[in-house]
Amino acid sequence: MATLLKHSAKYALSGRLARLGVHSRHGGLQCLQPRLLPHQRSASTSSKILVEMDDSTGIAVLTMKNPPVNSLSLDFLTEFSISLEKLELDRGCRGVILTSALPKIFSAGLDIMEMYGKSPEHCGEFWKAVQEMWLRLYGSSMITIAAINGSSPAGGCLMALACDYRIMAENPKYSIGLNETQLGIVAPFWFKDTLVNTVGNRAAELSLQLGLLYSAPDALRTGLVDLLVPEDKVLSTASQTMTQWLAIPGENAIGSNPRVSSS
Ligand SMILES: CC/C=C\CCC/C=C/C(=O)SCCNC(=O)CCNC(=O)[C@H](O)C(C)(C)COP(=O)(O)OP(=O)(O)OC[C@H]1O[C@@H](n2cnc3c(N)ncnc32)[C@H](O)[C@@H]1OP(=O)(O)O
């Protein structure tokens, strides 16, 4: 199922990219992004996303800045997917660190204002944007690391789960989890499967049925996150970890991932 999910994500994206007339880095095809000389840094910003690319390392930091809580609105999700697509098409970019510019919050999850009192067309558009975000992250051919510097309930947790590795601030006040059940809604199957792939069946059952939000230490114990570090070290640790992953020869860090490889 894990392999199937990842392959579905990649397939859906490759179809979309093909329709745009462009190709992925691994397809050996054209790169549409302007190339910077080595050691150059570039920054691009939309109103809700800041992307800082370091061409000397191939590492981009994608910072969410959608106050007050980085809720995933249609506008935010659209900007997010466009930013990630640009990085995906940039052959110089090999790793993306996802983090938040807001104090105490990584992301509050789906914007609840997008889900009530809206037309069916708007809801369809919104839900498509949520799926697109997940497809782009989970199906990415770059290494993705979530630098979780605050609370991250529901859809915010999904974003983190869709990354290859999760580093969280060790502040016990911060919580993370798929708590949809507590909100009276059921997490879609692909939220569930992404959680199962990370923490295993039994932990996912308990987590989803009870709608658990885990403190940072409990999230580490459950396997929801991979590492806790002091709050002021989250981003630097993510950069160091990314450097280690990118030092693995060839593209084996991606190729050896059971989400990608069936062998
Ligand atoms: C079609 C869809 C079908 C099914 C979907 C199934 C999957 C659903 C996934 C989801 O992600 S649903 C959303 C779940 N998210 C939450 O429940 C988070 C709720 N928020 C919080 O727990 C807290 O706000 C917090 C993120 C921990 C931050 O707490 P803090 O005390 O720092 O801030 P405060 O609560 O005062 O909020 C500030 C401000 O932000 C607004 N807010 C909070 N969360 C959201 C949100 N998810 N969407 C939109 N707006 C949000 C909150 O109302 C406050 O606004 P105000 O200042 O105007 O009152």
mmCIF file of N, CA and C in Angstrom, residues 54-148:
data_model
loop_
_atom_site.group_PDB
_atom_site.id
_atom_site.type_symbol
_atom_site.label_atom_id
_atom_site.label_comp_id
_atom_site.label_asym_id
_atom_site.label_seq_id
_atom_site.Cartn_x
_atom_site.Cartn_y
_atom_site.Cartn_z
ATOM 1 N N ASP A 54 19.524 27.673 -1.919
ATOM 2 C CA ASP A 54 20.976 27.790 -1.870
ATOM 3 C C ASP A 54 21.552 26.881 -2.946
ATOM 4 N N ASP A 55 22.018 27.485 -4.015
ATOM 5 C CA ASP A 55 22.501 26.686 -5.145
ATOM 6 C C ASP A 55 23.794 25.954 -4.832
ATOM 7 N N SER A 56 24.509 26.401 -3.803
ATOM 8 C CA SER A 56 25.763 25.714 -3.494
ATOM 9 C C SER A 56 25.495 24.386 -2.797
ATOM 10 N N THR A 57 24.342 24.250 -2.162
ATOM 11 C CA THR A 57 24.013 22.994 -1.463
ATOM 12 C C THR A 57 22.878 22.231 -2.139
ATOM 13 N N GLY A 58 22.106 22.917 -2.954
ATOM 14 C CA GLY A 58 20.924 22.284 -3.556
ATOM 15 C C GLY A 58 19.764 22.164 -2.581
ATOM 16 N N ILE A 59 19.838 22.933 -1.482
ATOM 17 C CA ILE A 59 18.796 22.857 -0.456
ATOM 18 C C ILE A 59 17.937 24.119 -0.501
ATOM 19 N N ALA A 60 16.632 23.917 -0.552
ATOM 20 C CA ALA A 60 15.696 25.046 -0.491
ATOM 21 C C ALA A 60 14.952 25.001 0.843
ATOM 22 N N VAL A 61 14.720 26.181 1.401
ATOM 23 C CA VAL A 61 13.889 26.277 2.603
ATOM 24 C C VAL A 61 12.583 26.947 2.189
ATOM 25 N N LEU A 62 11.500 26.215 2.403
ATOM 26 C CA LEU A 62 10.175 26.740 2.062
ATOM 27 C C LEU A 62 9.480 27.109 3.378
ATOM 28 N N THR A 63 9.281 28.406 3.572
ATOM 29 C CA THR A 63 8.748 28.894 4.847
ATOM 30 C C THR A 63 7.305 29.358 4.675
ATOM 31 N N MET A 64 6.426 28.771 5.496
ATOM 32 C CA MET A 64 5.008 29.143 5.428
ATOM 33 C C MET A 64 4.798 30.400 6.267
ATOM 34 N N LYS A 65 4.135 31.380 5.681
ATOM 35 C CA LYS A 65 3.887 32.624 6.425
ATOM 36 C C LYS A 65 2.468 33.127 6.116
ATOM 37 N N ASN A 66 1.531 32.429 6.697
ATOM 38 C CA ASN A 66 0.121 32.746 6.499
ATOM 39 C C ASN A 66 -0.548 32.953 7.857
ATOM 40 N N PRO A 67 -0.295 34.129 8.497
ATOM 41 C CA PRO A 67 -0.822 34.362 9.836
ATOM 42 C C PRO A 67 -2.367 34.354 9.851
ATOM 43 N N PRO A 68 -2.982 34.024 10.989
ATOM 44 C CA PRO A 68 -2.317 33.852 12.285
ATOM 45 C C PRO A 68 -1.788 32.447 12.551
ATOM 46 N N VAL A 69 -2.256 31.426 11.769
ATOM 47 C CA VAL A 69 -1.895 30.054 12.160
ATOM 48 C C VAL A 69 -1.468 29.157 10.989
ATOM 49 N N ASN A 70 -1.100 29.759 9.851
ATOM 50 C CA ASN A 70 -0.747 28.964 8.665
ATOM 51 C C ASN A 70 -1.842 27.965 8.315
ATOM 52 N N SER A 71 -3.103 28.427 8.365
ATOM 53 C CA SER A 71 -4.180 27.519 7.951
ATOM 54 C C SER A 71 -4.105 27.325 6.441
ATOM 55 N N LEU A 72 -4.540 26.151 6.011
ATOM 56 C CA LEU A 72 -4.378 25.778 4.609
ATOM 57 C C LEU A 72 -5.613 26.215 3.822
ATOM 58 N N SER A 73 -5.617 27.468 3.434
ATOM 59 C CA SER A 73 -6.709 28.012 2.614
ATOM 60 C C SER A 73 -6.455 27.660 1.149
ATOM 61 N N LEU A 74 -7.453 27.889 0.320
ATOM 62 C CA LEU A 74 -7.283 27.616 -1.113
ATOM 63 C C LEU A 74 -6.121 28.437 -1.680
ATOM 64 N N ASP A 75 -6.067 29.719 -1.320
ATOM 65 C CA ASP A 75 -4.978 30.575 -1.825
ATOM 66 C C ASP A 75 -3.619 30.054 -1.364
ATOM 67 N N PHE A 76 -3.557 29.700 -0.078
ATOM 68 C CA PHE A 76 -2.281 29.213 0.452
ATOM 69 C C PHE A 76 -1.863 27.927 -0.260
ATOM 70 N N LEU A 77 -2.808 26.997 -0.386
ATOM 71 C CA LEU A 77 -2.480 25.697 -0.996
ATOM 72 C C LEU A 77 -2.034 25.875 -2.447
ATOM 73 N N THR A 78 -2.679 26.804 -3.143
ATOM 74 C CA THR A 78 -2.307 27.050 -4.540
ATOM 75 C C THR A 78 -0.872 27.570 -4.618
ATOM 76 N N GLU A 79 -0.556 28.538 -3.754
ATOM 77 C CA GLU A 79 0.817 29.078 -3.745
ATOM 78 C C GLU A 79 1.819 28.006 -3.343
ATOM 79 N N PHE A 80 1.422 27.181 -2.392
ATOM 80 C CA PHE A 80 2.315 26.124 -1.918
ATOM 81 C C PHE A 80 2.649 25.159 -3.058
ATOM 82 N N SER A 81 1.628 24.707 -3.762
ATOM 83 C CA SER A 81 1.858 23.723 -4.837
ATOM 84 C C SER A 81 2.675 24.331 -5.969
ATOM 85 N N ILE A 82 2.419 25.594 -6.287
ATOM 86 C CA ILE A 82 3.200 26.246 -7.343
ATOM 87 C C ILE A 82 4.670 26.349 -6.917
ATOM 88 N N SER A 83 4.902 26.725 -5.662
ATOM 89 C CA SER A 83 6.287 26.850 -5.169
ATOM 90 C C SER A 83 7.000 25.504 -5.235
ATOM 91 N N LEU A 84 6.294 24.455 -4.818
ATOM 92 C CA LEU A 84 6.920 23.132 -4.817
ATOM 93 C C LEU A 84 7.165 22.636 -6.239
ATOM 94 N N GLU A 85 6.242 22.940 -7.117
ATOM 95 C CA GLU A 85 6.412 22.531 -8.514
ATOM 96 C C GLU A 85 7.639 23.203 -9.125
ATOM 97 N N LYS A 86 7.826 24.498 -8.811
ATOM 98 C CA LYS A 86 8.995 25.208 -9.341
ATOM 99 C C LYS A 86 10.278 24.557 -8.843
ATOM 100 N N LEU A 87 10.303 24.197 -7.575
ATOM 101 C CA LEU A 87 11.506 23.550 -7.031
ATOM 102 C C LEU A 87 11.707 22.183 -7.666
ATOM 103 N N GLU A 88 10.610 21.465 -7.874
ATOM 104 C CA GLU A 88 10.684 20.125 -8.479
ATOM 105 C C GLU A 88 11.307 20.200 -9.874
ATOM 106 N N LEU A 89 11.019 21.280 -10.578
ATOM 107 C CA LEU A 89 11.514 21.428 -11.950
ATOM 108 C C LEU A 89 12.918 22.022 -12.013
ATOM 109 N N ASP A 90 13.408 22.474 -10.868
ATOM 110 C CA ASP A 90 14.742 23.059 -10.802
ATOM 111 C C ASP A 90 15.757 21.950 -10.540
ATOM 112 N N ARG A 91 16.542 21.615 -11.543
ATOM 113 C CA ARG A 91 17.490 20.499 -11.390
ATOM 114 C C ARG A 91 18.498 20.727 -10.290
ATOM 115 N N GLY A 92 18.733 22.012 -9.957
ATOM 116 C CA GLY A 92 19.704 22.308 -8.897
ATOM 117 C C GLY A 92 19.164 22.006 -7.509
ATOM 118 N N CYS A 93 17.861 21.867 -7.384
ATOM 119 C CA CYS A 93 17.271 21.682 -6.059
ATOM 120 C C CYS A 93 17.099 20.192 -5.768
ATOM 121 N N ARG A 94 17.722 19.723 -4.682
ATOM 122 C CA ARG A 94 17.672 18.294 -4.356
ATOM 123 C C ARG A 94 16.957 18.032 -3.043
ATOM 124 N N GLY A 95 16.813 19.077 -2.248
ATOM 125 C CA GLY A 95 16.160 18.872 -0.952
ATOM 126 C C GLY A 95 15.366 20.092 -0.542
ATOM 127 N N VAL A 96 14.233 19.850 0.110
ATOM 128 C CA VAL A 96 13.388 20.963 0.570
ATOM 129 C C VAL A 96 13.100 20.801 2.057
ATOM 130 N N ILE A 97 13.347 21.882 2.788
ATOM 131 C CA ILE A 97 12.994 21.923 4.208
ATOM 132 C C ILE A 97 11.738 22.764 4.331
ATOM 133 N N LEU A 98 10.732 22.181 4.959
ATOM 134 C CA LEU A 98 9.449 22.878 5.135
ATOM 135 C C LEU A 98 9.345 23.358 6.570
ATOM 136 N N THR A 99 9.111 24.660 6.751
ATOM 137 C CA THR A 99 9.035 25.195 8.108
ATOM 138 C C THR A 99 8.048 26.370 8.153
ATOM 139 N N SER A 100 7.914 26.948 9.347
ATOM 140 C CA SER A 100 6.940 28.027 9.542
ATOM 141 C C SER A 100 7.631 29.302 10.011
ATOM 142 N N ALA A 101 7.116 30.438 9.538
ATOM 143 C CA ALA A 101 7.639 31.732 10.000
ATOM 144 C C ALA A 101 6.924 32.185 11.274
ATOM 145 N N LEU A 102 5.864 31.478 11.663
ATOM 146 C CA LEU A 102 5.041 31.942 12.777
ATOM 147 C C LEU A 102 5.504 31.335 14.099
ATOM 148 N N PRO A 103 5.492 32.140 15.160
ATOM 149 C CA PRO A 103 5.876 31.574 16.447
ATOM 150 C C PRO A 103 4.831 30.573 16.926
ATOM 151 N N LYS A 104 5.282 29.439 17.408
ATOM 152 C CA LYS A 104 4.455 28.421 18.076
ATOM 153 C C LYS A 104 3.545 27.586 17.176
ATOM 154 N N ILE A 105 3.459 27.944 15.887
ATOM 155 C CA ILE A 105 2.556 27.194 15.000
ATOM 156 C C ILE A 105 3.313 26.758 13.745
ATOM 157 N N PHE A 106 3.241 25.451 13.462
ATOM 158 C CA PHE A 106 3.711 24.964 12.156
ATOM 159 C C PHE A 106 2.560 25.187 11.169
ATOM 160 N N SER A 107 1.456 24.471 11.362
ATOM 161 C CA SER A 107 0.235 24.753 10.589
ATOM 162 C C SER A 107 -0.977 24.234 11.348
ATOM 163 N N ALA A 108 -2.049 25.022 11.343
ATOM 164 C CA ALA A 108 -3.298 24.625 12.023
ATOM 165 C C ALA A 108 -4.141 23.688 11.176
ATOM 166 N N GLY A 109 -3.629 23.278 10.008
ATOM 167 C CA GLY A 109 -4.388 22.356 9.157
ATOM 168 C C GLY A 109 -5.326 23.093 8.229
ATOM 169 N N LEU A 110 -6.285 22.347 7.686
ATOM 170 C CA LEU A 110 -7.173 22.936 6.696
ATOM 171 C C LEU A 110 -7.885 24.155 7.269
ATOM 172 N N ASP A 111 -8.043 25.149 6.430
ATOM 173 C CA ASP A 111 -8.722 26.379 6.874
ATOM 174 C C ASP A 111 -10.209 26.082 7.013
ATOM 175 N N ILE A 112 -10.684 26.126 8.254
ATOM 176 C CA ILE A 112 -12.076 25.730 8.483
ATOM 177 C C ILE A 112 -13.055 26.684 7.789
ATOM 178 N N MET A 113 -12.619 27.893 7.510
ATOM 179 C CA MET A 113 -13.513 28.840 6.828
ATOM 180 C C MET A 113 -13.736 28.443 5.365
ATOM 181 N N GLU A 114 -12.887 27.571 4.844
ATOM 182 C CA GLU A 114 -13.050 27.110 3.453
ATOM 183 C C GLU A 114 -14.073 25.980 3.362
ATOM 184 N N MET A 115 -14.494 25.453 4.520
ATOM 185 C CA MET A 115 -15.299 24.235 4.485
ATOM 186 C C MET A 115 -16.762 24.463 4.830
ATOM 187 N N TYR A 116 -17.102 25.660 5.268
ATOM 188 C CA TYR A 116 -18.482 25.912 5.674
ATOM 189 C C TYR A 116 -19.085 27.052 4.869
ATOM 190 N N GLY A 117 -20.341 26.849 4.446
ATOM 191 C CA GLY A 117 -21.085 27.899 3.756
ATOM 192 C C GLY A 117 -20.532 28.250 2.392
ATOM 193 N N LYS A 118 -19.805 27.338 1.787
ATOM 194 C CA LYS A 118 -19.236 27.604 0.458
ATOM 195 C C LYS A 118 -19.999 26.794 -0.594
ATOM 196 N N SER A 119 -19.900 27.217 -1.835
ATOM 197 C CA SER A 119 -20.586 26.512 -2.923
ATOM 198 C C SER A 119 -19.912 25.157 -3.162
ATOM 199 N N PRO A 120 -20.670 24.199 -3.746
ATOM 200 C CA PRO A 120 -20.058 22.905 -4.084
ATOM 201 C C PRO A 120 -18.835 23.081 -4.979
ATOM 202 N N GLU A 121 -18.888 24.070 -5.882
ATOM 203 C CA GLU A 121 -17.749 24.293 -6.791
ATOM 204 C C GLU A 121 -16.512 24.717 -5.989
ATOM 205 N N HIS A 122 -16.733 25.622 -5.037
ATOM 206 C CA HIS A 122 -15.605 26.082 -4.219
ATOM 207 C C HIS A 122 -15.043 24.916 -3.401
ATOM 208 N N CYS A 123 -15.952 24.116 -2.813
ATOM 209 C CA CYS A 123 -15.492 22.973 -2.001
ATOM 210 C C CYS A 123 -14.684 21.998 -2.854
ATOM 211 N N GLY A 124 -15.158 21.789 -4.103
ATOM 212 C CA GLY A 124 -14.440 20.885 -5.013
ATOM 213 C C GLY A 124 -13.047 21.419 -5.309
ATOM 214 N N GLU A 125 -12.985 22.713 -5.556
ATOM 215 C CA GLU A 125 -11.705 23.358 -5.860
ATOM 216 C C GLU A 125 -10.759 23.260 -4.653
ATOM 217 N N PHE A 126 -11.335 23.505 -3.503
ATOM 218 C CA PHE A 126 -10.535 23.461 -2.268
ATOM 219 C C PHE A 126 -9.995 22.053 -2.033
ATOM 220 N N TRP A 127 -10.870 21.066 -2.145
ATOM 221 C CA TRP A 127 -10.448 19.699 -1.864
ATOM 222 C C TRP A 127 -9.391 19.234 -2.865
ATOM 223 N N LYS A 128 -9.549 19.672 -4.124
ATOM 224 C CA LYS A 128 -8.547 19.360 -5.152
ATOM 225 C C LYS A 128 -7.184 19.954 -4.755
ATOM 226 N N ALA A 129 -7.220 21.162 -4.217
ATOM 227 C CA ALA A 129 -5.966 21.824 -3.811
ATOM 228 C C ALA A 129 -5.313 21.102 -2.629
ATOM 229 N N VAL A 130 -6.146 20.554 -1.719
ATOM 230 C CA VAL A 130 -5.587 19.789 -0.599
ATOM 231 C C VAL A 130 -4.872 18.546 -1.141
ATOM 232 N N GLN A 131 -5.540 17.858 -2.059
ATOM 233 C CA GLN A 131 -4.941 16.649 -2.641
ATOM 234 C C GLN A 131 -3.670 16.966 -3.412
ATOM 235 N N GLU A 132 -3.698 18.078 -4.133
ATOM 236 C CA GLU A 132 -2.521 18.484 -4.917
ATOM 237 C C GLU A 132 -1.323 18.710 -3.995
ATOM 238 N N MET A 133 -1.576 19.371 -2.878
ATOM 239 C CA MET A 133 -0.498 19.617 -1.904
ATOM 240 C C MET A 133 0.101 18.285 -1.451
ATOM 241 N N TRP A 134 -0.768 17.330 -1.108
ATOM 242 C CA TRP A 134 -0.284 16.038 -0.627
ATOM 243 C C TRP A 134 0.471 15.297 -1.735
ATOM 244 N N LEU A 135 -0.105 15.300 -2.942
ATOM 245 C CA LEU A 135 0.545 14.615 -4.073
ATOM 246 C C LEU A 135 1.938 15.172 -4.320
ATOM 247 N N ARG A 136 2.058 16.492 -4.268
ATOM 248 C CA ARG A 136 3.356 17.114 -4.562
ATOM 249 C C ARG A 136 4.391 16.779 -3.500
ATOM 250 N N LEU A 137 3.961 16.814 -2.236
ATOM 251 C CA LEU A 137 4.920 16.528 -1.166
ATOM 252 C C LEU A 137 5.251 15.042 -1.100
ATOM 253 N N TYR A 138 4.228 14.217 -1.047
ATOM 254 C CA TYR A 138 4.428 12.778 -0.849
ATOM 255 C C TYR A 138 5.087 12.143 -2.076
ATOM 256 N N GLY A 139 4.794 12.708 -3.251
ATOM 257 C CA GLY A 139 5.348 12.145 -4.479
ATOM 258 C C GLY A 139 6.605 12.856 -4.944
ATOM 259 N N SER A 140 7.163 13.713 -4.101
ATOM 260 C CA SER A 140 8.309 14.506 -4.536
ATOM 261 C C SER A 140 9.536 13.642 -4.812
ATOM 262 N N SER A 141 10.295 14.028 -5.825
ATOM 263 C CA SER A 141 11.556 13.319 -6.088
ATOM 264 C C SER A 141 12.721 14.034 -5.409
ATOM 265 N N MET A 142 12.406 15.041 -4.578
ATOM 266 C CA MET A 142 13.440 15.676 -3.752
ATOM 267 C C MET A 142 13.347 15.070 -2.353
ATOM 268 N N ILE A 143 14.423 15.213 -1.569
ATOM 269 C CA ILE A 143 14.333 14.853 -0.150
ATOM 270 C C ILE A 143 13.544 15.965 0.538
ATOM 271 N N THR A 144 12.580 15.586 1.351
ATOM 272 C CA THR A 144 11.769 16.598 2.035
ATOM 273 C C THR A 144 11.869 16.385 3.543
ATOM 274 N N ILE A 145 12.156 17.463 4.255
ATOM 275 C CA ILE A 145 12.260 17.397 5.719
ATOM 276 C C ILE A 145 11.344 18.455 6.323
ATOM 277 N N ALA A 146 10.500 18.020 7.269
ATOM 278 C CA ALA A 146 9.638 18.974 7.968
ATOM 279 C C ALA A 146 10.369 19.455 9.217
ATOM 280 N N ALA A 147 10.578 20.756 9.314
ATOM 281 C CA ALA A 147 11.176 21.371 10.502
ATOM 282 C C ALA A 147 10.005 21.968 11.292
ATOM 283 N N ILE A 148 9.499 21.171 12.231
ATOM 284 C CA ILE A 148 8.210 21.478 12.870
ATOM 285 C C ILE A 148 8.460 22.342 14.108
#
